[in-house]
Coordinates of C-alpha atoms and ligand atoms in Angstrom, one line a residue:
X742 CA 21.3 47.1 98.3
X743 CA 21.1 48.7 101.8
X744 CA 18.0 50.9 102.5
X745 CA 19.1 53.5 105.8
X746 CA 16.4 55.7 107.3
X747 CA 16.0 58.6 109.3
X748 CA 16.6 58.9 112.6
X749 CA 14.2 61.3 114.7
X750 CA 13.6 60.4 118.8
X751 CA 15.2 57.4 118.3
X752 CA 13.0 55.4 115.6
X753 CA 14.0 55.2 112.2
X754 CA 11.8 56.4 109.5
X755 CA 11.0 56.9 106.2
X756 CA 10.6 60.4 104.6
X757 CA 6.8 61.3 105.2
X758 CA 6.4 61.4 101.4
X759 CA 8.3 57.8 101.0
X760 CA 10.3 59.4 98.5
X761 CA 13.9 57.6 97.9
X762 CA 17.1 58.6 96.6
X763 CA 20.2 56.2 96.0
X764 CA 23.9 56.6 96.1
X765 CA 26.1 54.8 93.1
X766 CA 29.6 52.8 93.3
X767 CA 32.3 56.1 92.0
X768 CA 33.9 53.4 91.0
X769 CA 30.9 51.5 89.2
X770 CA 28.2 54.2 88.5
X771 CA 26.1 51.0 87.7
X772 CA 26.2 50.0 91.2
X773 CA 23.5 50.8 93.6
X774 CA 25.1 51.3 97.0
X775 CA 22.1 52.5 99.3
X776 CA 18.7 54.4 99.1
X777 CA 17.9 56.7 101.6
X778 CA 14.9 59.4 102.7
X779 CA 14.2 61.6 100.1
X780 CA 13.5 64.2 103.1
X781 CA 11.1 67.4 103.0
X782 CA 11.2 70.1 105.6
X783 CA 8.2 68.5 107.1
X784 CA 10.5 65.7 108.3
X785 CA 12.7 68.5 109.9
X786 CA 10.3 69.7 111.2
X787 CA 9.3 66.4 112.8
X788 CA 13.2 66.3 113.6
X789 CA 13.5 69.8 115.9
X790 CA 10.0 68.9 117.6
X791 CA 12.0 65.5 119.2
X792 CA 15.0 67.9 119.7
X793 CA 13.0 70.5 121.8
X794 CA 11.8 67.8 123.6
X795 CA 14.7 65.9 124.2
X796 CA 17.1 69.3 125.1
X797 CA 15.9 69.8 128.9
X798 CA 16.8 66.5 130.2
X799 CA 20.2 66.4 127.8
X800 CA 21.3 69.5 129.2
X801 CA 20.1 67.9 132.9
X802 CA 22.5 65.1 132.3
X803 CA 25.8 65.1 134.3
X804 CA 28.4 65.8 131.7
X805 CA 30.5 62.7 132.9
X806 CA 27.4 61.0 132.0
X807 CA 27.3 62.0 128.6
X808 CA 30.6 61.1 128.0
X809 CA 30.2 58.0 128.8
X810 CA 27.7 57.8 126.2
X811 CA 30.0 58.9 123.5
X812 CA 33.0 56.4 124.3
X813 CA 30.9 53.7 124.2
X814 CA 29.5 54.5 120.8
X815 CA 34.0 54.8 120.7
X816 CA 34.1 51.5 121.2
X817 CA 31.2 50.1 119.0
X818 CA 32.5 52.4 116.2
X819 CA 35.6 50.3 116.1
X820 CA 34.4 46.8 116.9
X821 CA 32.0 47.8 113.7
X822 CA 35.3 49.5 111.3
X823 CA 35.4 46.5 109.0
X824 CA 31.3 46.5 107.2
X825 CA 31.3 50.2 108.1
X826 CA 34.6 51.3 106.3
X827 CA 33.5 49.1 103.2
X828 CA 29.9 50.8 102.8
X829 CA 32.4 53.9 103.3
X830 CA 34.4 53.2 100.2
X831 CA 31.9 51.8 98.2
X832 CA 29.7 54.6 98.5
X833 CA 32.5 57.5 98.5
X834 CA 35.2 55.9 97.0
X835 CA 37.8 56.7 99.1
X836 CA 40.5 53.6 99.2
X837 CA 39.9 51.1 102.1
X838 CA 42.5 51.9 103.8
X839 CA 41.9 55.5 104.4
X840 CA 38.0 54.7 105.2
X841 CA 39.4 52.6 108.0
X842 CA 41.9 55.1 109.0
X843 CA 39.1 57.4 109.1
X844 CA 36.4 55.7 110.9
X845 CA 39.3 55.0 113.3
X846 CA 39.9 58.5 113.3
X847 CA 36.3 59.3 114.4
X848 CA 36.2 56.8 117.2
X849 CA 39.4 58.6 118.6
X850 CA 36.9 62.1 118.6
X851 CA 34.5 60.2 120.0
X852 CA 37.2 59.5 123.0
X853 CA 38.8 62.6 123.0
X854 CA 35.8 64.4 123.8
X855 CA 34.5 61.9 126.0
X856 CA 37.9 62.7 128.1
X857 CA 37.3 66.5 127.8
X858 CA 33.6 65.2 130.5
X859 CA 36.5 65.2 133.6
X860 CA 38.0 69.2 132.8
X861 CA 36.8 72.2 134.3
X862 CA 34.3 74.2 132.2
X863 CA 34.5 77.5 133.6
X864 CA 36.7 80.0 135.9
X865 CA 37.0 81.1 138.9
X866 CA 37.9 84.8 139.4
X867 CA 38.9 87.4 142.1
X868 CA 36.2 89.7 143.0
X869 CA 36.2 93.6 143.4
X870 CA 33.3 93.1 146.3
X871 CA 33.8 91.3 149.9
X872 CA 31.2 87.9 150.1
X873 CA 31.1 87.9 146.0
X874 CA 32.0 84.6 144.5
X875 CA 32.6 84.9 140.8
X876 CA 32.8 82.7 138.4
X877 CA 32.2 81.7 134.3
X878 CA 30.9 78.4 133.4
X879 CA 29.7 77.4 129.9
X880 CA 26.0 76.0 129.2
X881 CA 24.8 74.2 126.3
X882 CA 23.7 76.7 122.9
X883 CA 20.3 74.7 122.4
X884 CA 19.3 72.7 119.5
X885 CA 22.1 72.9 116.5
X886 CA 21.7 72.0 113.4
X887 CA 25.1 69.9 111.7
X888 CA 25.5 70.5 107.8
X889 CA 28.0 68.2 106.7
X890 CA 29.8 67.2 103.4
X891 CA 30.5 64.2 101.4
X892 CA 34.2 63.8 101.5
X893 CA 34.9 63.6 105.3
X894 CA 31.7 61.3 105.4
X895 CA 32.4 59.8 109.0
X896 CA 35.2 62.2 110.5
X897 CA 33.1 65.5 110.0
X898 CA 30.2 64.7 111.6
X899 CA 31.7 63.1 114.7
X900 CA 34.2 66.5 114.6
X901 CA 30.9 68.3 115.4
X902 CA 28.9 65.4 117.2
X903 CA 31.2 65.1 119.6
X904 CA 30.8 68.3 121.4
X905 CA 27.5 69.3 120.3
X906 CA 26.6 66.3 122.1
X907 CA 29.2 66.7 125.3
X908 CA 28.3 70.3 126.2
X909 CA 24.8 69.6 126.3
X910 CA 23.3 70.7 123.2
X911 CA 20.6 68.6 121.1
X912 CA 21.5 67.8 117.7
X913 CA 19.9 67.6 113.9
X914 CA 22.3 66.4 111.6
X915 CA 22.0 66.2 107.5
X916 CA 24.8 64.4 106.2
X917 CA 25.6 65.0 102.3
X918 CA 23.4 63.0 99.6
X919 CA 26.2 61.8 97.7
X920 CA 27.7 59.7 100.9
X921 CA 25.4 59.6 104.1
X922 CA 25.9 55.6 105.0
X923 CA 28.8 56.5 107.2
X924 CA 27.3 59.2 109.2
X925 CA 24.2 56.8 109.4
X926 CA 26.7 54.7 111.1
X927 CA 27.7 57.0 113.4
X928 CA 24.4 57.8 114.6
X929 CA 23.6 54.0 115.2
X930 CA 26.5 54.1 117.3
X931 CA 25.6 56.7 119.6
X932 CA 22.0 55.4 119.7
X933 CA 23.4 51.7 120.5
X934 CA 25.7 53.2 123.4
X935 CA 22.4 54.6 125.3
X936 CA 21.6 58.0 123.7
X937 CA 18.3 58.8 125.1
X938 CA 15.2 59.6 122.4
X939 CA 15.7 63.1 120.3
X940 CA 18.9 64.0 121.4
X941 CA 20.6 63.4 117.8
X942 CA 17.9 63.4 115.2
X943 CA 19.2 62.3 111.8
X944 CA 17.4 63.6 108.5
X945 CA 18.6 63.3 104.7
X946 CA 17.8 64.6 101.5
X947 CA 18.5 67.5 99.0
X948 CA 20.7 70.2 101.2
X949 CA 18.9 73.1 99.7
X950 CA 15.4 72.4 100.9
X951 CA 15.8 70.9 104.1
X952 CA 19.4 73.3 105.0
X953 CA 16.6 76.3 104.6
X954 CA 14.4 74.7 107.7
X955 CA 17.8 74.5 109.7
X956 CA 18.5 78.1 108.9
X957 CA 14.7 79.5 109.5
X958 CA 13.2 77.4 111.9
X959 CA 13.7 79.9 115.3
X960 CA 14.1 77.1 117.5
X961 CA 17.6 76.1 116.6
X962 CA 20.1 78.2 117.9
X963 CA 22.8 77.4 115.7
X964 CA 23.9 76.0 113.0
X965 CA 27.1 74.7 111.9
X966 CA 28.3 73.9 108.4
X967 CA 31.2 72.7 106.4
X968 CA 31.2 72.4 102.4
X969 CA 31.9 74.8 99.1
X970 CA 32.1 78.2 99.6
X971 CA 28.9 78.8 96.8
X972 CA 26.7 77.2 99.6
X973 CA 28.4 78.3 102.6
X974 CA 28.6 82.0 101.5
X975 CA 24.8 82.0 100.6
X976 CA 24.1 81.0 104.3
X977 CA 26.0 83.2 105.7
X978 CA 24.5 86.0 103.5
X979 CA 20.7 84.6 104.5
X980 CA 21.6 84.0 108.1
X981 CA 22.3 88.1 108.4
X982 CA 23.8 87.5 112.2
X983 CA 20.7 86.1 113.1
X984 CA 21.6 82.3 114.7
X985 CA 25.3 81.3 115.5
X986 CA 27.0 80.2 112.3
X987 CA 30.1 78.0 112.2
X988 CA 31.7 78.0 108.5
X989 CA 34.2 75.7 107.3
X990 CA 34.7 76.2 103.6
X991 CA 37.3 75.3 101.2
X992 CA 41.0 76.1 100.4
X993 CA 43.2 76.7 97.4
X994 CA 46.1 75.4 99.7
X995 CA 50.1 76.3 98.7
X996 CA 52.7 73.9 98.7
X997 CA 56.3 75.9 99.2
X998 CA 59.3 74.4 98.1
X999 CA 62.4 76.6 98.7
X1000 CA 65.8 76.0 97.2
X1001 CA 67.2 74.2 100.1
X1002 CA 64.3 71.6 100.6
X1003 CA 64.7 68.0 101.4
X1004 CA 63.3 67.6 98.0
X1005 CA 62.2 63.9 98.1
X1006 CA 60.6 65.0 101.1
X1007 CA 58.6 67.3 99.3
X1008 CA 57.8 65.9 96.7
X1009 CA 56.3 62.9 98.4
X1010 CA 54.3 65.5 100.4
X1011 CA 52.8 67.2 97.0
X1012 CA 52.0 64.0 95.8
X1013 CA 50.3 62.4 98.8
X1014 CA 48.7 66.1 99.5
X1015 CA 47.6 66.6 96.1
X1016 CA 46.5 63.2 94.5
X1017 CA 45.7 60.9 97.6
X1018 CA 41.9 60.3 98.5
X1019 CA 41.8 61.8 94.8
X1020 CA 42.8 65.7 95.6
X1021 CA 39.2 65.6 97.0
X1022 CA 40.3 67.5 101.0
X1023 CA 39.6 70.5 101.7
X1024 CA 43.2 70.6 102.6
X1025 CA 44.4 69.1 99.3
X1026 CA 47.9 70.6 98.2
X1027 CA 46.2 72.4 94.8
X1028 CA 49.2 75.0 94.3
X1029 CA 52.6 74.3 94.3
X1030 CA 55.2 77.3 94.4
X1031 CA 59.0 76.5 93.6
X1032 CA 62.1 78.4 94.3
X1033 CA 64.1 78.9 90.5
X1034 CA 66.7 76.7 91.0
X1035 CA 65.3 73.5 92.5
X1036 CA 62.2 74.1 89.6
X1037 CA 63.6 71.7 86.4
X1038 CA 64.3 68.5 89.1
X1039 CA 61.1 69.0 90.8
X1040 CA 59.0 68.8 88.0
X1041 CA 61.3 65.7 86.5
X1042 CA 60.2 64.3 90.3
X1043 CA 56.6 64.6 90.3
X1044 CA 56.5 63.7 86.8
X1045 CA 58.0 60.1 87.6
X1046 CA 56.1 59.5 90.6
X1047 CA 52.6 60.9 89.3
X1048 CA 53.0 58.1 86.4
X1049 CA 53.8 55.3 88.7
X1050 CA 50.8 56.3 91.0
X1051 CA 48.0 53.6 90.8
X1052 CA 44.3 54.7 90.4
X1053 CA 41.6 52.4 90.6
X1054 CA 38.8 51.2 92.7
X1055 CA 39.8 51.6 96.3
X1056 CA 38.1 48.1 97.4
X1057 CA 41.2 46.9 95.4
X1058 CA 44.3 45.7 97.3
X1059 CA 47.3 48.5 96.8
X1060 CA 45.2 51.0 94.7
X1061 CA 46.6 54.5 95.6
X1062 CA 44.0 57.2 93.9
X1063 CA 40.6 56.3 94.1
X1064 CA 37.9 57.8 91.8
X1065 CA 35.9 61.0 92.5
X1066 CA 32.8 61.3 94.2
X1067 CA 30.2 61.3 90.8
X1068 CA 30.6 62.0 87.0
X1069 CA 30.0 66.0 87.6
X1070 CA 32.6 66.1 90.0
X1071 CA 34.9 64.5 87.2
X1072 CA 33.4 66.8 84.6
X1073 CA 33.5 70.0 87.0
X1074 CA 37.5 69.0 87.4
X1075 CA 38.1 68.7 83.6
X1076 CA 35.8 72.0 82.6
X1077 CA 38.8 73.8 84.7
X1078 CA 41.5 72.1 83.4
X1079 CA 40.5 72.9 79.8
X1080 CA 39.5 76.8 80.8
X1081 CA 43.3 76.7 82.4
X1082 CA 45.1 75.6 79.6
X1083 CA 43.6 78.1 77.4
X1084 CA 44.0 80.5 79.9
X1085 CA 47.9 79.6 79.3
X1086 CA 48.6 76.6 81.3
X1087 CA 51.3 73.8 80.2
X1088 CA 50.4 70.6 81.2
X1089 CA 52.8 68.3 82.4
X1090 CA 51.3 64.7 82.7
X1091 CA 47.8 63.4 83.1
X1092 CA 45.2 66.5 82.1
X1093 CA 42.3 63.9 81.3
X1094 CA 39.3 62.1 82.1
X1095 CA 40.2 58.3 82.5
X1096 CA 37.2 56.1 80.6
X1097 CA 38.6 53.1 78.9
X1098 CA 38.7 49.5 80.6
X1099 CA 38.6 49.0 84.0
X1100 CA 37.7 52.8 84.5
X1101 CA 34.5 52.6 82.0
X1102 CA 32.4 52.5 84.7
X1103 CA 33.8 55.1 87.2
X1104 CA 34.4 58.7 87.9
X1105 CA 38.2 58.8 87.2
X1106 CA 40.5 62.0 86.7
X1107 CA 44.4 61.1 85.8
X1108 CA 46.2 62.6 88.4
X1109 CA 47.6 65.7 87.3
X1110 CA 50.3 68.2 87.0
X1111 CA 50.6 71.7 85.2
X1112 CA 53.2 74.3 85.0
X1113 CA 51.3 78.2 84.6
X1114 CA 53.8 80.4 83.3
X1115 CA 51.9 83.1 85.5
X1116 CA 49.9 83.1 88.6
X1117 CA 46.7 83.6 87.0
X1118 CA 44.0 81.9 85.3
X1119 CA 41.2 78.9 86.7
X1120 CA 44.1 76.0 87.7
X1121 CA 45.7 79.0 90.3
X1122 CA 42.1 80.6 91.6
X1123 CA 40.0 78.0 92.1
X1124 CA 39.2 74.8 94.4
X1125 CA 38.8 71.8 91.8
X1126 CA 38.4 69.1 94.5
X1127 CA 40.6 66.3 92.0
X1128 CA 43.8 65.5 91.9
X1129 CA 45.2 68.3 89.6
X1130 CA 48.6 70.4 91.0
X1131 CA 49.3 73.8 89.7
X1132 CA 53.1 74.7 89.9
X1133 CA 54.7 78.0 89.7
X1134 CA 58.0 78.7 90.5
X1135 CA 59.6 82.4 92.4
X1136 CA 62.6 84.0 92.1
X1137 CA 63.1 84.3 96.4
X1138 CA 61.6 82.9 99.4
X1139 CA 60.2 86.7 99.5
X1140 CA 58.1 86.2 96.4
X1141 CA 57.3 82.6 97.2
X1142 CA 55.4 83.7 100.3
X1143 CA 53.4 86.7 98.3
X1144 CA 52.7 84.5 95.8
X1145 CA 51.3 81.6 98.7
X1146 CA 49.1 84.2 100.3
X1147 CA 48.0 85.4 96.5
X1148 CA 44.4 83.6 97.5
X1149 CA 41.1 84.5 98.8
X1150 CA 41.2 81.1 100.9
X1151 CA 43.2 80.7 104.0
X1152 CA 43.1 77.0 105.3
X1153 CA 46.4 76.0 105.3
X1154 CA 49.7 76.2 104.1
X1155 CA 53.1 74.4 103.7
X1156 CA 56.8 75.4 103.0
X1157 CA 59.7 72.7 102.7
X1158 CA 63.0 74.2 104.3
X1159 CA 65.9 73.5 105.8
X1160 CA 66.5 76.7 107.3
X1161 CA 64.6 77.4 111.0
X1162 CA 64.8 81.3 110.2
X1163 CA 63.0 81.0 107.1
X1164 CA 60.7 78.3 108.2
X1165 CA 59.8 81.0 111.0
X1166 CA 59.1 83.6 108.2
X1167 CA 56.9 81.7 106.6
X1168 CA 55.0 80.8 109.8
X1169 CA 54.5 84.4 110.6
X1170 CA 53.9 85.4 107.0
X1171 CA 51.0 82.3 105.9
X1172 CA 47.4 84.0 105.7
X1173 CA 45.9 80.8 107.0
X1174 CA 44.5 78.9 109.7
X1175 CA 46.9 76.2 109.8
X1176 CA 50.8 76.3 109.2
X1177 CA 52.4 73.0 108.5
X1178 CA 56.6 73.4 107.9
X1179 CA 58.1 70.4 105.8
X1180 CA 54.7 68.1 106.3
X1181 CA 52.2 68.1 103.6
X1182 CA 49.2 70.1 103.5
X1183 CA 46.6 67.6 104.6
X1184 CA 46.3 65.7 108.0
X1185 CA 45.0 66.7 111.2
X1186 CA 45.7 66.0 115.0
X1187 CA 41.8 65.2 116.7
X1188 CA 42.8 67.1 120.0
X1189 CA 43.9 70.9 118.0
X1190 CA 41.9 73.8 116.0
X1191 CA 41.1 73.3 112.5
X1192 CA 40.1 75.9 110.3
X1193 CA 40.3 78.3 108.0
X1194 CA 40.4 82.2 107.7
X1195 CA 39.4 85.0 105.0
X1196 CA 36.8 82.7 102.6
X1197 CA 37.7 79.3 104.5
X1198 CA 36.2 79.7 107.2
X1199 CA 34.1 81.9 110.2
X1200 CA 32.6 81.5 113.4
X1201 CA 35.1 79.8 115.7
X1202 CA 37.7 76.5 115.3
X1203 CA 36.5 73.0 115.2
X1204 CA 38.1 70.0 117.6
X1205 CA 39.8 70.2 120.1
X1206 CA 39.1 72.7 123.3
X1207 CA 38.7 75.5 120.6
X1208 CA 35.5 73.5 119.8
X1209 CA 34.1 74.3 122.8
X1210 CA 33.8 78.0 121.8
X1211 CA 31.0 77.0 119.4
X1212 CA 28.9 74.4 121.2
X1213 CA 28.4 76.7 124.8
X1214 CA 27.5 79.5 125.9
X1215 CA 29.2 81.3 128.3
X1216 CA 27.8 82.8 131.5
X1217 CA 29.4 85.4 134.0
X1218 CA 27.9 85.0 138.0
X1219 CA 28.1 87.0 140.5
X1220 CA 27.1 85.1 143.3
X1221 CA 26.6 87.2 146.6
X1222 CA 25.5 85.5 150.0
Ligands
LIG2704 P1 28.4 71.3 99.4 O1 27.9 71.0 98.1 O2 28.5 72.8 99.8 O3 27.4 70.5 100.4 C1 27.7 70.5 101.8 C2 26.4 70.2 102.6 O4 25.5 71.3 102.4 C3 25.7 69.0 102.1 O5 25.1 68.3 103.2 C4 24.6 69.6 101.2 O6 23.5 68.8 101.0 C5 24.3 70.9 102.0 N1 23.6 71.9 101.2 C6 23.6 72.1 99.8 N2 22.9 73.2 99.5 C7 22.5 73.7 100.7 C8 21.7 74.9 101.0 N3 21.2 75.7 100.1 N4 21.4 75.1 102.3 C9 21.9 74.3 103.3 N5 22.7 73.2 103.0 C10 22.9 72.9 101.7 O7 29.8 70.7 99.6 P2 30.2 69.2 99.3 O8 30.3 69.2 97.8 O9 29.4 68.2 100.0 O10 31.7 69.2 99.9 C11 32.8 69.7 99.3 C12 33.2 71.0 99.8 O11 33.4 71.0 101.3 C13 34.5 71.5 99.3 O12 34.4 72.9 98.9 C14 35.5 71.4 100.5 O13 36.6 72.3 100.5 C15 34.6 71.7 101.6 N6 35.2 71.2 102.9 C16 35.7 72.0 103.8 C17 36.3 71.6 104.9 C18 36.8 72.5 106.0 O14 36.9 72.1 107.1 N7 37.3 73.7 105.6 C19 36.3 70.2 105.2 C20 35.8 69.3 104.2 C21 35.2 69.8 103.1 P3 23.3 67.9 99.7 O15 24.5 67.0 99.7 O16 22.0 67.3 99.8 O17 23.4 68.9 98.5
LIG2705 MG1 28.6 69.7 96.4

């Protein structure tokens, strides 16, 4: 068993209280995978001293300096993608595959905003006065404070790393309990590649004592923080407009299939959306909506393919569905299930927990499909983060929209179309944050905004230049000589 510490001016520590928590196998609750600081907010505390500390001569550093800093830690992240994608999938259960492609995925943020330390970052403008040079440039917000969740363990952090740590800002980061090993990864990266004391300080432990000292403490200046929308709508609520919040929340995303889809297209998309990394995205396809007439042989499609899917333990060679994070999550995913069939729901193939043989020791959902007769009821309202589908079918491409927007989400959405005029309706018409036309729900380019609107999300885009937004500040001149 590993033992990972905290990170605060560059040492690694224990909690003060030596308190320990552990993280467990989801594919063999038996196994220990890692223990870790059982942190109190006296260890954040200790965290946003080093961080006051370290911010004057972070934010003195030439930005092309601190990019170098973050693609080295690049490069180290993917000479190191072998041990730390398998502590990745054997303590979030993610297949191995996609904890590579991930961690791969991180190192490319890593670069990406490394390259973004040779643009301009600010603007030049015409002046109403003679001798007046004026100007915008951006400065660093201060010390921020990174919230993170479980199921992006690696990608998420470095999505807000990246830039905190580019524009200037220093950074306390609290990774999720259930899967912290890869974001403790990250950090030994950056520290590795020359990141001077206190400018990333690294503390874990329970999110609802130490998240308060984040959201309190008046030093840090912002805070930014994706996971559910119970805990994200609570901080929002304490918070009252007081520091600079950045809210990335779930989604209830819709899947549109319209008459004349490419349906094995489609269908391959709802099933990689929906089941892969075990429905556990925020992006997951959990609604599908299907024009009348193409209805009967989509279900007979994702029937078929759902049973051929392979779940297991995603250290396993050609395992497609891994198991869920923990046992509540698994018990959380079939509560709903049960409240949506009495609520009317037909279901269609899989519908229960998976607990004999090799899944005895695991957190395993069947992948699964239901057919509501209305759009109503648990399976169409809420985020179940498992790999359960909701179809409903529509009588027009009209009611197929209504019925995608019929959410208080607004991450993203998907129609399957041959036709470029309705494909153009649908882009106009999507309440959401991101549009994707005959590709599935999930996946995301490093270099463009992600995010949400309505409950999904607040406070400004993540990646790309739209990142920037968040991490500076911006400041007018007028400069008169
Ligand atoms: P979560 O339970 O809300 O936890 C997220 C983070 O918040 C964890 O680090 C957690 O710490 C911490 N936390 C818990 N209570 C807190 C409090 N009172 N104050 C401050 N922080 C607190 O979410 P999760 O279960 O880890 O992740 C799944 C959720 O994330 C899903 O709803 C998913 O849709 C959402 N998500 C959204 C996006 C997006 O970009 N829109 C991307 C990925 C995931 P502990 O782990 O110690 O409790
Ligand atoms: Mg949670």
């Amino acid at each position: 068993m590993l033992t990972k510490l905290n990170v605060i001016n560059n040492e690694k520590v224990a909690s003060t209280s030596g308190k320990l928590f552990q993280t467990h196998n989801p594919a063999h609750q038996s196994e220990v995978v890692a223990s870790y600081p059982l942190s109190e907010p006296i260890d954040m505390l200790s965290a946003v001293d080093a961080a006051q500390t370290a911010l004057p001569g972070w934010r003195a550093t030439p930005i092309p300096a601190r990019a170098a800093i973050l693609r080295k830690a690049a490069r180290l992240l993917v000479e190191r993608v072998n041990p730390v994608s398998e502590h990745f999938t054997r303590e979030e259960g993610k297949t191995l595959p996609e904890a590579r492609m991930e961690t791969l995925r991180a190192a490319e943020i890593l670069e990406y905003f490394s390259g973004q330390g040779r643009y301009p970052i600010g603007e030049m403008y015409p002046a109403e006065t003679p001798k007046n040079q004026l100007y915008s440039l951006r400065e660093p917000v201060g010390i921020v404070g990174l919230i993170t969740p479980w199921n992006f363990p690696i990608a998420i952090p470095t999505w807000k790393l990246a830039p905190a740590l580019l524009y200037g800002n220093a950074v306390i980061l609290k990774p999720a309990s259930a899967a912290p090993g890869p974001a403790c990864d990250l950090v030994e990266c950056l520290l590795d590649a020359g990141l001077p004391a206190g400018v990333v300080n690294l503390v874990m432990g329970s999110g609802s004592s130490l998240g308060n000292v984040l959201l309190t403490d008046e030093r840090i200046n912002a805070v930014s923080f994706t996971g559910s929308e119970e805990v994200g709508t609570r901080l929002r609520t304490d918070n009252a407009g007081k520091k600079k919040l950045q809210m990335e929340l779930g989604g209830k995303n819709p899947l549109v299939i319209l008459a004349d889809a490419n349906l094995e297209k489609a269908v391959n998309a709802v099933i990689f959306g929906a089941f892969w990394s075990a429905g556990e995205k925020c992006t997951a396809t959990s609604r599908l909506i299907v024009e009348k007439p193409v209805l009967e042989q989509v279900l007979e499609m994702l029937v078929k393919k759902i049973k051929e899917l392979k779940v297991g333990d995603g250290l396993i060679d050609g395992i497609q569905i891994c198991p869920l994070i923990n046992r509540q999550a698994v018990n959380t995913v079939a509560d709903i299930c049960r409240a949506g069939e009495t609520a009317g729901a037909e279901l269609l193939v899989g519908g229960n927990i998976l607990s004999e043989g090799e899944y005895a020791d695991g957190c395993y959902f069947a992948p699964s499909l239901y057919h509501l007769p209305k759009p109503e009821g648990p399976l169409w309202t809420e985020e179940l983060f498992g790999p359960v589908c909701a179809v409903v079918s529509a009588d027009s491409p009209e009611q197929a929209l209504a019925l995608a927007n019929d959410t208080r989400f607004g991450l993203v959405a998907s129609v399957y179309t041959q036709s470029l005029p309705s494909a153009q309706e649908f882009i106009q018409g999507f309440h959401t944050g991101i549009v994707q036309i005959n590709r599935a729900t999930t996946g995301a380019d490093v270099h463009v905004p992600f995010g949400g609107i309505k409950q999904s999300g607040s406070g400004g885009r993540e990646q790309g230049l739209a990142a920037r937004e968040f991490y500076t500040n911006l400041k007018t001149v007028y400069l008169e000589w």
